[in-house]
Short mmCIF file of C-alpha atoms in Angstrom, two decimals:
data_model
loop_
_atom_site.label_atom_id
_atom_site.label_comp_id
_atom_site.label_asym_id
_atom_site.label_seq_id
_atom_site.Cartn_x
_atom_site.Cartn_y
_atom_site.Cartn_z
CA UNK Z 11 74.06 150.44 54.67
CA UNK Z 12 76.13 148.06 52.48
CA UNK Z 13 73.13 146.00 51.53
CA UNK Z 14 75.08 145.30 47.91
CA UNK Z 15 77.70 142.81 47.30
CA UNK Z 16 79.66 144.83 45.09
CA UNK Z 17 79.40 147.83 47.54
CA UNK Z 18 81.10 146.05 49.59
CA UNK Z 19 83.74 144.32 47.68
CA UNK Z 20 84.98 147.41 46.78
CA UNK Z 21 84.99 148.23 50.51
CA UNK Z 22 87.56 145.72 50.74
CA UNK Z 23 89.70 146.31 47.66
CA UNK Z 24 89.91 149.66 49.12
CA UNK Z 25 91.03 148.01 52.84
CA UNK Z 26 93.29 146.32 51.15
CA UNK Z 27 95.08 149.06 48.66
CA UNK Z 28 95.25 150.91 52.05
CA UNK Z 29 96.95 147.97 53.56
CA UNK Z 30 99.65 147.42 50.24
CA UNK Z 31 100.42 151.33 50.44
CA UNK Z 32 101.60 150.76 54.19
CA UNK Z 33 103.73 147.78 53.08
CA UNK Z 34 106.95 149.68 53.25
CA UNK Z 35 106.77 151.04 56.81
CA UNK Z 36 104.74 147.73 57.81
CA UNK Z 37 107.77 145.59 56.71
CA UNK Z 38 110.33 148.16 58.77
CA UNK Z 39 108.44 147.51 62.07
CA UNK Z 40 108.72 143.61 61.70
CA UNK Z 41 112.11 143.76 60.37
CA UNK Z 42 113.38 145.98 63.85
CA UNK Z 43 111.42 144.06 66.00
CA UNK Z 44 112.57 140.31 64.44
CA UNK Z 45 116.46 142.06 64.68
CA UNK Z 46 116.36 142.67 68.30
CA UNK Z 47 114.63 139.43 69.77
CA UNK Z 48 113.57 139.98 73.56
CA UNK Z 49 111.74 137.75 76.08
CA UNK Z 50 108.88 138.18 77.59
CA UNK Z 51 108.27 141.24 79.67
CA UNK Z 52 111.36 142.54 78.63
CA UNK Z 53 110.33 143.67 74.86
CA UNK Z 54 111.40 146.94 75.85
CA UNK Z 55 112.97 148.28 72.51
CA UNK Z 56 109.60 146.07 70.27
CA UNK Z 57 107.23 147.67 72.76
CA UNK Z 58 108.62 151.20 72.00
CA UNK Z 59 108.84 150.77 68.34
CA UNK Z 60 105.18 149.73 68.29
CA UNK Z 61 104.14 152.79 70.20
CA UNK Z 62 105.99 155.04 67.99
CA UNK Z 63 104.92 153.42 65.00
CA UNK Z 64 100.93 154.61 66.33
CA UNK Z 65 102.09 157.75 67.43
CA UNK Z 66 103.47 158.67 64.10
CA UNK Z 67 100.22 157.61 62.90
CA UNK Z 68 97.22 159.87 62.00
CA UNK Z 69 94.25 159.88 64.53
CA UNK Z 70 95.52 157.13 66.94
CA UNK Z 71 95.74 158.08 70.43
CA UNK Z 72 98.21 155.48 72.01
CA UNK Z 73 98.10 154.22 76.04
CA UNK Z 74 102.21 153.83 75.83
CA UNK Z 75 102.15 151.38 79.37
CA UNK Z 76 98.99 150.39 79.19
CA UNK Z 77 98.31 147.99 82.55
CA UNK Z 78 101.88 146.47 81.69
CA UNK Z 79 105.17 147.80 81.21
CA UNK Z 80 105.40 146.61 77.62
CA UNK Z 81 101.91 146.38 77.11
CA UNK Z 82 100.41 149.34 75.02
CA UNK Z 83 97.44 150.54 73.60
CA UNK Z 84 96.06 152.54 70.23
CA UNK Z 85 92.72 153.78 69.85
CA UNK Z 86 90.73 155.31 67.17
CA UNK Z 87 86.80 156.43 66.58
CA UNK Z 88 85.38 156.39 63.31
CA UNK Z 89 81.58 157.27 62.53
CA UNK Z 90 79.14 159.80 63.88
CA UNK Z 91 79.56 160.84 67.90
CA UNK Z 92 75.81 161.19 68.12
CA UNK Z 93 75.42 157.23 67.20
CA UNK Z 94 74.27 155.33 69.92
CA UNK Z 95 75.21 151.91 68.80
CA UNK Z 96 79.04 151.52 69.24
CA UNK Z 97 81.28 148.34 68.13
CA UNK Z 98 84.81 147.77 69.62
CA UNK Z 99 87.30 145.61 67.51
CA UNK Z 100 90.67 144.58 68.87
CA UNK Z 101 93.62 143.63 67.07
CA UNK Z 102 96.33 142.13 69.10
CA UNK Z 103 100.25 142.21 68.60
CA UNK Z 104 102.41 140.28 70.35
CA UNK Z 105 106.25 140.33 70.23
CA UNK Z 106 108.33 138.61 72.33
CA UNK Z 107 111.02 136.33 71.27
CA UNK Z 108 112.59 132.74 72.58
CA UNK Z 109 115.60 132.26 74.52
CA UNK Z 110 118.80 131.31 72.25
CA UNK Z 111 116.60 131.14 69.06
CA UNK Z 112 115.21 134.48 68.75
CA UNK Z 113 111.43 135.08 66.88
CA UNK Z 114 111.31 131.06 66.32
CA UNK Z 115 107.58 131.97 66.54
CA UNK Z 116 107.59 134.55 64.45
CA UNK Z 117 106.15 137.20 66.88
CA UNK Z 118 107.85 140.08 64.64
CA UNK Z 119 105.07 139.01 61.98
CA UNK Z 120 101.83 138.88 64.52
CA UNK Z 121 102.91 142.36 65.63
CA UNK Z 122 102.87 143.61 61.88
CA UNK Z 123 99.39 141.59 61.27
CA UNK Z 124 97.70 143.43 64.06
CA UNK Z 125 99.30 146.52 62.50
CA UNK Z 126 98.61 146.09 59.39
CA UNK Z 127 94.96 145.08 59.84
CA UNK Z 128 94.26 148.04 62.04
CA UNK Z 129 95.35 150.26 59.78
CA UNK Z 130 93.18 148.91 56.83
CA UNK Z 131 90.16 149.11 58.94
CA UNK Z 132 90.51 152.18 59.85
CA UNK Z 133 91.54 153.65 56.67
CA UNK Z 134 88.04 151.69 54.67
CA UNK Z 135 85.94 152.77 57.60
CA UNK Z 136 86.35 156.59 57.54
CA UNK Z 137 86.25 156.62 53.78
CA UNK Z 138 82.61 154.72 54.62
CA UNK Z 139 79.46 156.99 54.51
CA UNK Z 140 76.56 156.63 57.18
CA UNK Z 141 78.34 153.74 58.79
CA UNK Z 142 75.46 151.89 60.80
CA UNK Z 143 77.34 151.93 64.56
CA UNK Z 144 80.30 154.06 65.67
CA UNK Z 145 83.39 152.42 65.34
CA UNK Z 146 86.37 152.28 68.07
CA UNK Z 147 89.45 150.16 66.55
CA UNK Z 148 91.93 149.07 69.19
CA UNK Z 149 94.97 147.62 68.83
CA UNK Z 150 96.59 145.90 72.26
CA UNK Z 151 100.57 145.26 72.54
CA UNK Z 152 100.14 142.12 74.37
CA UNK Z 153 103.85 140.77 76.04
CA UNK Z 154 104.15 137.89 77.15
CA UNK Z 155 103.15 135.00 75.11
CA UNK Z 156 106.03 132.57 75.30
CA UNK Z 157 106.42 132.13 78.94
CA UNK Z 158 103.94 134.57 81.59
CA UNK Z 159 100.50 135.06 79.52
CA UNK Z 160 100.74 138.88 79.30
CA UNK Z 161 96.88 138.65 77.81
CA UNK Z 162 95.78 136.95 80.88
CA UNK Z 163 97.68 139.68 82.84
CA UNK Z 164 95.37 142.11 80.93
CA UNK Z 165 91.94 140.25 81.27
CA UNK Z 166 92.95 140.91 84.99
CA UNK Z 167 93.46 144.44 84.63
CA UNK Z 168 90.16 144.76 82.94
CA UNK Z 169 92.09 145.98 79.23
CA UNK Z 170 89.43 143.85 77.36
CA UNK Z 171 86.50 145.31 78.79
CA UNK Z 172 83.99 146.83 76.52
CA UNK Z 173 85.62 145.26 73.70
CA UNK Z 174 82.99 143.77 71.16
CA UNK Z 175 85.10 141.17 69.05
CA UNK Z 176 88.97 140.05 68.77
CA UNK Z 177 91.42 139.07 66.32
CA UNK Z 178 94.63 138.10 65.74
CA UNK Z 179 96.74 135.56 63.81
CA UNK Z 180 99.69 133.08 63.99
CA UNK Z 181 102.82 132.15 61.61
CA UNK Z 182 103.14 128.56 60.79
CA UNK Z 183 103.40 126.03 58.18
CA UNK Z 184 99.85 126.31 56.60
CA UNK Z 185 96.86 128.53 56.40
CA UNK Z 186 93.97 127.00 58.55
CA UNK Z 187 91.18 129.48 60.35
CA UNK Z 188 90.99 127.25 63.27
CA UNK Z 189 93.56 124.94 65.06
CA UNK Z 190 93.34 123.01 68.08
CA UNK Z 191 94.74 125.00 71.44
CA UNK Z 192 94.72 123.39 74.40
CA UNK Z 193 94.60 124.67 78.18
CA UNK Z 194 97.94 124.58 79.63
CA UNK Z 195 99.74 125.40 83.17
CA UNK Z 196 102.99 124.71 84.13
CA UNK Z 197 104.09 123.44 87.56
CA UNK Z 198 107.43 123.84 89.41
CA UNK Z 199 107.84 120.26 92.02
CA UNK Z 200 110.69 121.22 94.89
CA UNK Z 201 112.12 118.28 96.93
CA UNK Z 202 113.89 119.12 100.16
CA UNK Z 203 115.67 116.18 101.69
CA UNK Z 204 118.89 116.09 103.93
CA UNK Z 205 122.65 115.98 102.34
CA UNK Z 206 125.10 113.51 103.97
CA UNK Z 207 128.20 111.90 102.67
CA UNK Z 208 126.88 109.35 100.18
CA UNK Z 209 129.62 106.84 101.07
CA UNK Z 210 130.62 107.08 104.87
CA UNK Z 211 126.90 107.42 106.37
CA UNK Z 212 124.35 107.79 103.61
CA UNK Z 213 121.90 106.73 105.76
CA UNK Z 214 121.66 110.14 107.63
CA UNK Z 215 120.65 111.60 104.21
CA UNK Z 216 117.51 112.07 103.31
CA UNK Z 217 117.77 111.59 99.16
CA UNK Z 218 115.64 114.55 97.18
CA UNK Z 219 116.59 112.79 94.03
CA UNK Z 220 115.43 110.02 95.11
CA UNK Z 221 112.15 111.90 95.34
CA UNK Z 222 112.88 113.12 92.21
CA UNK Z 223 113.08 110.29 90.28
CA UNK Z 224 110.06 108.73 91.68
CA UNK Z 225 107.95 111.77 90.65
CA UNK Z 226 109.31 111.15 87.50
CA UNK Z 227 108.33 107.68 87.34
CA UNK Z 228 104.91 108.64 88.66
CA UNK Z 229 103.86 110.22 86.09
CA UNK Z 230 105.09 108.13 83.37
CA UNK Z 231 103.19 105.25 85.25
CA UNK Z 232 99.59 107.79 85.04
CA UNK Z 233 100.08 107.85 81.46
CA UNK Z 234 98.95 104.36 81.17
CA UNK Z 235 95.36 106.00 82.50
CA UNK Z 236 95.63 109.60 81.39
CA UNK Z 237 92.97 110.32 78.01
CA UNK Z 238 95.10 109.99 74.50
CA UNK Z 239 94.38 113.85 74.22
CA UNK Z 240 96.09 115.00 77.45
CA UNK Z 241 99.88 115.75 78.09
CA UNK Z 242 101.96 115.59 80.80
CA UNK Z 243 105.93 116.17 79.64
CA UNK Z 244 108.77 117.84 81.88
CA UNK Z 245 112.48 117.95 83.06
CA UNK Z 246 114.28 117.36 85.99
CA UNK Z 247 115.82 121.15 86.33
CA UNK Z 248 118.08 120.39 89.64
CA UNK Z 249 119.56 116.84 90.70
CA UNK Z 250 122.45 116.99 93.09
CA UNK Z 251 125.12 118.66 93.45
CA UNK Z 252 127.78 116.03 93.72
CA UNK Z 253 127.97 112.46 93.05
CA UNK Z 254 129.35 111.56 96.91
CA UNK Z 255 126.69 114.08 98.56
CA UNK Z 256 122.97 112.47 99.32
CA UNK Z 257 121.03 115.36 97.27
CA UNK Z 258 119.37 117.38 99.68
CA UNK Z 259 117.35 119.83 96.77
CA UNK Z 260 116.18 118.79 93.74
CA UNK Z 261 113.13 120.62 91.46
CA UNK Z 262 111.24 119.14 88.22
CA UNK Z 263 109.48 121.43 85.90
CA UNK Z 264 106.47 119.97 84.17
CA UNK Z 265 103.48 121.18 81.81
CA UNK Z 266 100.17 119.77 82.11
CA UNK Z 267 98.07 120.03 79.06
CA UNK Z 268 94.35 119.02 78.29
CA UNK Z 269 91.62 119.89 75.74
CA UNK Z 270 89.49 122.11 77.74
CA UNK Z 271 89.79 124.08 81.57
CA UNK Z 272 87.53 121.86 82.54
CA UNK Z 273 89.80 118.74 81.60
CA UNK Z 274 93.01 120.26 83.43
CA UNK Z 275 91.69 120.66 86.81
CA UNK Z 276 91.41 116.82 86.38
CA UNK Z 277 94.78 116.06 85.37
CA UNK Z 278 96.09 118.41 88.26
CA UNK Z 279 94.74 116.51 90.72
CA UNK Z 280 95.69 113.23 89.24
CA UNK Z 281 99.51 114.36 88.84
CA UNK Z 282 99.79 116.33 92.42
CA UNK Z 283 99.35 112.67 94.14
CA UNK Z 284 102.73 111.99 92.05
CA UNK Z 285 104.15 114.81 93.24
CA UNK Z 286 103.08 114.08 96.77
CA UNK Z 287 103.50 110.28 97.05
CA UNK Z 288 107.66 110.91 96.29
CA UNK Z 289 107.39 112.81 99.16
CA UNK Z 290 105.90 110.31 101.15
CA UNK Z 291 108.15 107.46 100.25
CA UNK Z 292 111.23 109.08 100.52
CA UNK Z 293 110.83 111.18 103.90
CA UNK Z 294 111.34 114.66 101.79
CA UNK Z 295 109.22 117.26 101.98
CA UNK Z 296 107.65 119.04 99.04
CA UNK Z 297 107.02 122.17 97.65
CA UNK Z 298 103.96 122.05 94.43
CA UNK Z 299 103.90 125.68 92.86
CA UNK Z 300 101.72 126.11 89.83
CA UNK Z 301 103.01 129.61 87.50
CA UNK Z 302 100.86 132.32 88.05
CA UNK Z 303 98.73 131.78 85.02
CA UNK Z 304 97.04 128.95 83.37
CA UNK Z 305 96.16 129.04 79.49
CA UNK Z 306 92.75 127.97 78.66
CA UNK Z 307 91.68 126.18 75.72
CA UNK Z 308 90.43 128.56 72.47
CA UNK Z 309 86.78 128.98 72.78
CA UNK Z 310 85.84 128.23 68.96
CA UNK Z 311 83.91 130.47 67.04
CA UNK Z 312 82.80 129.35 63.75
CA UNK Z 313 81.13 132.19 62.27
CA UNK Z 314 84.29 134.28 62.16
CA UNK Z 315 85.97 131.56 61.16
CA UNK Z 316 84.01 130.83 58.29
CA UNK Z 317 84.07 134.50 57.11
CA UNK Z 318 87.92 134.52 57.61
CA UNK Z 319 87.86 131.51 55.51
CA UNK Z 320 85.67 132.95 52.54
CA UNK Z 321 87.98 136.10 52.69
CA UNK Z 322 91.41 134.44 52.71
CA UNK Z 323 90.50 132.51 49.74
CA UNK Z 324 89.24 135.57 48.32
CA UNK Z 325 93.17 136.47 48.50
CA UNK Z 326 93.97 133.32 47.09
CA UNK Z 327 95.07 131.14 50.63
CA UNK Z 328 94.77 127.76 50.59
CA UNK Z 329 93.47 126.36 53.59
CA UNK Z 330 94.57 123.03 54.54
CA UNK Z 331 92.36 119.98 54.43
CA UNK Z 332 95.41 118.07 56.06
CA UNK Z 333 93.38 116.10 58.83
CA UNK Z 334 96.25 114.96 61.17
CA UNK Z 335 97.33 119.16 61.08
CA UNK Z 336 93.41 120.05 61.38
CA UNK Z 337 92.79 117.57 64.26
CA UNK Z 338 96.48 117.66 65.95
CA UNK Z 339 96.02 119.51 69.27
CA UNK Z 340 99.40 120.25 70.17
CA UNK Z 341 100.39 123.78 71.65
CA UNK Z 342 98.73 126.35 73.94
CA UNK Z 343 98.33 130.04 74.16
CA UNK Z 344 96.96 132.92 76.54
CA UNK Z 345 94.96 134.18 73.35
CA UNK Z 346 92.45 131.32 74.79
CA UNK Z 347 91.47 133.40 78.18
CA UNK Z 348 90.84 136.13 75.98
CA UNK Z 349 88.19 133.74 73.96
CA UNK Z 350 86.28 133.36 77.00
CA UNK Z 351 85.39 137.10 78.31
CA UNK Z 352 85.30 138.36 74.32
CA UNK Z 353 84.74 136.73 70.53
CA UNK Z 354 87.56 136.37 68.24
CA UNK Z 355 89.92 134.13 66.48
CA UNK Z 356 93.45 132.92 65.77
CA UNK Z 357 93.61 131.68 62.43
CA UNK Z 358 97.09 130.28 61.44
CA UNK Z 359 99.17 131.50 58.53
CA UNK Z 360 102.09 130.15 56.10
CA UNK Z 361 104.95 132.63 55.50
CA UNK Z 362 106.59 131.05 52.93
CA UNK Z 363 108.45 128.31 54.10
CA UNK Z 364 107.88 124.70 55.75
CA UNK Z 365 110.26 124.79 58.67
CA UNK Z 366 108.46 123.92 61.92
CA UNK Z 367 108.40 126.92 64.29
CA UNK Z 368 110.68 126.98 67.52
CA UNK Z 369 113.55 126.29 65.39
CA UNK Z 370 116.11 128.05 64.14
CA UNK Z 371 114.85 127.62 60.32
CA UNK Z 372 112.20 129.53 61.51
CA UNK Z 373 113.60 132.35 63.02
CA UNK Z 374 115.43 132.88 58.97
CA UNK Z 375 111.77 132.24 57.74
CA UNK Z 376 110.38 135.06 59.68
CA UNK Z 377 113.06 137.42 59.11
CA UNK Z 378 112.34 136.93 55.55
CA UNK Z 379 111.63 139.47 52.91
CA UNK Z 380 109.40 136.34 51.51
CA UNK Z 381 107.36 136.05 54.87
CA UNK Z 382 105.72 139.80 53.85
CA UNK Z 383 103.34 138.69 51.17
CA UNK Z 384 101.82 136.08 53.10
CA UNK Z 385 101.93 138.61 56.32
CA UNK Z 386 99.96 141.13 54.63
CA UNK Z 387 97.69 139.12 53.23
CA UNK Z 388 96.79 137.77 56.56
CA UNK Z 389 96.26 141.26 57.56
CA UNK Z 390 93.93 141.74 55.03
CA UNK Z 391 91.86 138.75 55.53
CA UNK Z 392 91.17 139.55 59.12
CA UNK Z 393 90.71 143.38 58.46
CA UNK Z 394 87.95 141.96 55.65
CA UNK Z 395 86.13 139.90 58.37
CA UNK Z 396 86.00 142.41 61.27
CA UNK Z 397 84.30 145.07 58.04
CA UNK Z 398 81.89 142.03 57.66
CA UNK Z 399 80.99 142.33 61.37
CA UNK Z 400 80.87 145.66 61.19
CA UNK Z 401 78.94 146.63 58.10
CA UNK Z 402 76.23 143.72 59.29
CA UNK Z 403 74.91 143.35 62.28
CA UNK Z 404 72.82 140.83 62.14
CA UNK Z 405 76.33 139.34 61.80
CA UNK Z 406 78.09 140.48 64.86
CA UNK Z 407 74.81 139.15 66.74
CA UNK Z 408 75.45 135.71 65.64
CA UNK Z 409 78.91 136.32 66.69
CA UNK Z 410 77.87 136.86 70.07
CA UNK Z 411 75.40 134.47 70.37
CA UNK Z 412 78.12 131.80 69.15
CA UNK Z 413 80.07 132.94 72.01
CA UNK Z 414 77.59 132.48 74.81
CA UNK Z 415 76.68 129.32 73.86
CA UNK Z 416 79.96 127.89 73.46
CA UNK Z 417 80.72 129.73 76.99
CA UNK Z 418 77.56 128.46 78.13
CA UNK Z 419 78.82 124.74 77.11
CA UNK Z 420 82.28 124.88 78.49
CA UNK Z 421 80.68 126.13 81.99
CA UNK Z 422 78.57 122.87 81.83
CA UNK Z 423 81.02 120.79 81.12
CA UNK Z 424 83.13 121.95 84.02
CA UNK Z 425 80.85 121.70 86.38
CA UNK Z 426 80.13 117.87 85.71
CA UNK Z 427 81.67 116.04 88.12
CA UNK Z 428 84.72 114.02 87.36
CA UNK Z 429 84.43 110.11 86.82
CA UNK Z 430 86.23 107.93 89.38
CA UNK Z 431 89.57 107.56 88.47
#
């Protein structure tokens, strides 16, 4: 099947005309999800427009609360029921928003990629005769992103099982198949000390702040031995109460970032002896409570990457060769988890403007009638390289075998033991 080039090619020009006579109603859902920003695990009214939006559709049969409360899920088959060999692609949306600042991320516009590409693929694939597997295309409404990890959430629930290979993509300044992601978990450090009158007897207090500070201090002292790659950067969210009251409560919130999983289990330990040695020297006692999940680094995988690369410029994207934007590991996402239980990527896409995301330049820039080229051409590009997969097998093999050998690597490297610090 497919064996010619130009078969295929017009495969795609056809996944793509599909795509551009969507654009209308594809634009619509961004536009009433980036108007009503809400936070994560509240997307209530983005969440329900999504689910209509597949319900409305043709041949989707749509999981409304799928493991989640604003989670959902749309599934389609396409190809012969008597085919043994079946293939499950997953497009993800996500759509929550940031406090204050709205879709600073431009959420609105991953939510209308997953869309969008979803509905190409499906559209090219039952137009396709004697397609060499049967086909399932699912789309998951994934909450959560900013601040929880709704996709680890998921992986918990078991909502990726069975699926084959993953894809979704992310708003920024450039076009780039691959960025840097690192593994990330936050940490909440509690101080509980005694109040007294700072004046008349501070010596019956017992000074959280105190505690506080030195944590602080800590931790800026680490730095000196922490790797240039890893990241250690918080706030002090509670200090007192009153200038002529010994604090008796204070709490820091921090984010530890490295590289890899592996990495981060490192840094944890080396940063909970700051949090523990305020404790000491001050008398307090202390509460250390990690959030309930911890983002892992993206698992790369470099044959999707390269075929999202050959079909974006296909499109006409320019891919940056920036190095300090190709090498600059800076933010983390719970798209990573998902890397290591199925193969996929995040590519990164420009929308049309250079304003840096989480600001509010950004939110305009993603609200912008501008943004919906560049959005649909996205879609396109990643619809292209899950036909590729599809329509080849030998493909989709490498694919996989990519994936267990990067797993394979990662495992390794975690269970090396850590050198004396």
């Amino acid at each position: 099947m497919c064996e010619g080039a130009g078969l295929l090619l017009q495969l795609k020009q056809r996944l793509c005309r599909s795509i551009d006579e969507a654009e209308a109603k594809l634009h619509s859902l961004s536009q009433d999800i980036w108007s009503c920003p809400e936070l994560a695990y509240q997307e209530n009214k983005a969440h329900l427009r999504l689910v209509e939006f597949f319900s409305q559709e043709e041949g989707w049969k749509v999981d409304p609360h799928y493991k989640l409360q604003t989670a959902f899920r749309a599934c389609c088959w396409v190809g012969d029921s008597e085919q043994k060999d079946v293939v499950s692609v997953g497009f993800l949306c996500e759509y929550d928003a940031l406090p204050a600042i709205g879709h600073a991320c431009g959420h609105n516009l991953i939510a209308e990629v997953g869309a969008a590409a979803a509905l190409g693929l499906k559209a090219v694939l039952e137009n396709t005769h004697k397609l060499p597997v049967r086909v399932q295309v699912m789309v998951l409404g994934t909450p959560a992103e900013e601040d929880g990890g709704g996709k680890i959430d998921l992986l918990n629930e078991g909502a990726f099982d069975g699926m084959d290979v993953v894809f979704m993509a992310h708003p920024l300044q450039d076009d780039a198949p691959y960025l840097p992601l690192v593994a990330e978990h936050d940490v909440t450090i509690k101080y509980h000390g005694k109040a007294s009158h700072a004046s008349a007897y501070p010596w019956e207090g017992i000074n959280a702040l105190d505690a506080a500070v030195l944590c602080y201090n800590n931790l800026s002292a680490l730095r000196q031995q922490m790797k240039p790659d890893w990241r250690v950067h918080g706030i002090i969210k509670h200090g007192g109460v009153k200038p002529n009251i010994i604090p008796a409560y204070t709490e820091l919130e921090y984010y530890l970032r490295t590289p890899s999983r592996a990495e981060l289990s490192v840094l944890k330990e080396k940063a909970e002896r700051c949090f523990r040695s305020a404790a000491v020297a001050t008398g307090c006692e202390v509460e250390v409570e990690y959030a309930k999940n911890a983002f892992d680094n993206i698992l790369r995988n470099r044959t999707l990457e390269d075929l999202y690369e050959i079909n974006g410029k296909s499109l006409g994207m320019e891919f940056t060769t920036d190095e300090e934007v190709l090498n600059n590991a800076s933010g983390s996402t719970d798209f990573g988890n998902v890397t290591f239980v199925v193969p996929g990527i995040h590519p990164y896409f420009y929308i049309g403007s250079k304003a840096l995301n989480h600001t509010e330049e950004y939110t305009v820039a993603s609200g912008d009638d501008k943004a919906q080229f560049f959005t649909l051409r996205t879609a396109k590009a990643l619809a292209m390289t899950a036909l590729d997969v599809l329509l080849h097998p030998e493909l989709l093999q490498k694919v996989k075998q990519e994936f267990t050998e990067a797993k394979l690597k990662e495992e390794q490297n975690a269970k090396q033991p850590a050198k004396p610090s």
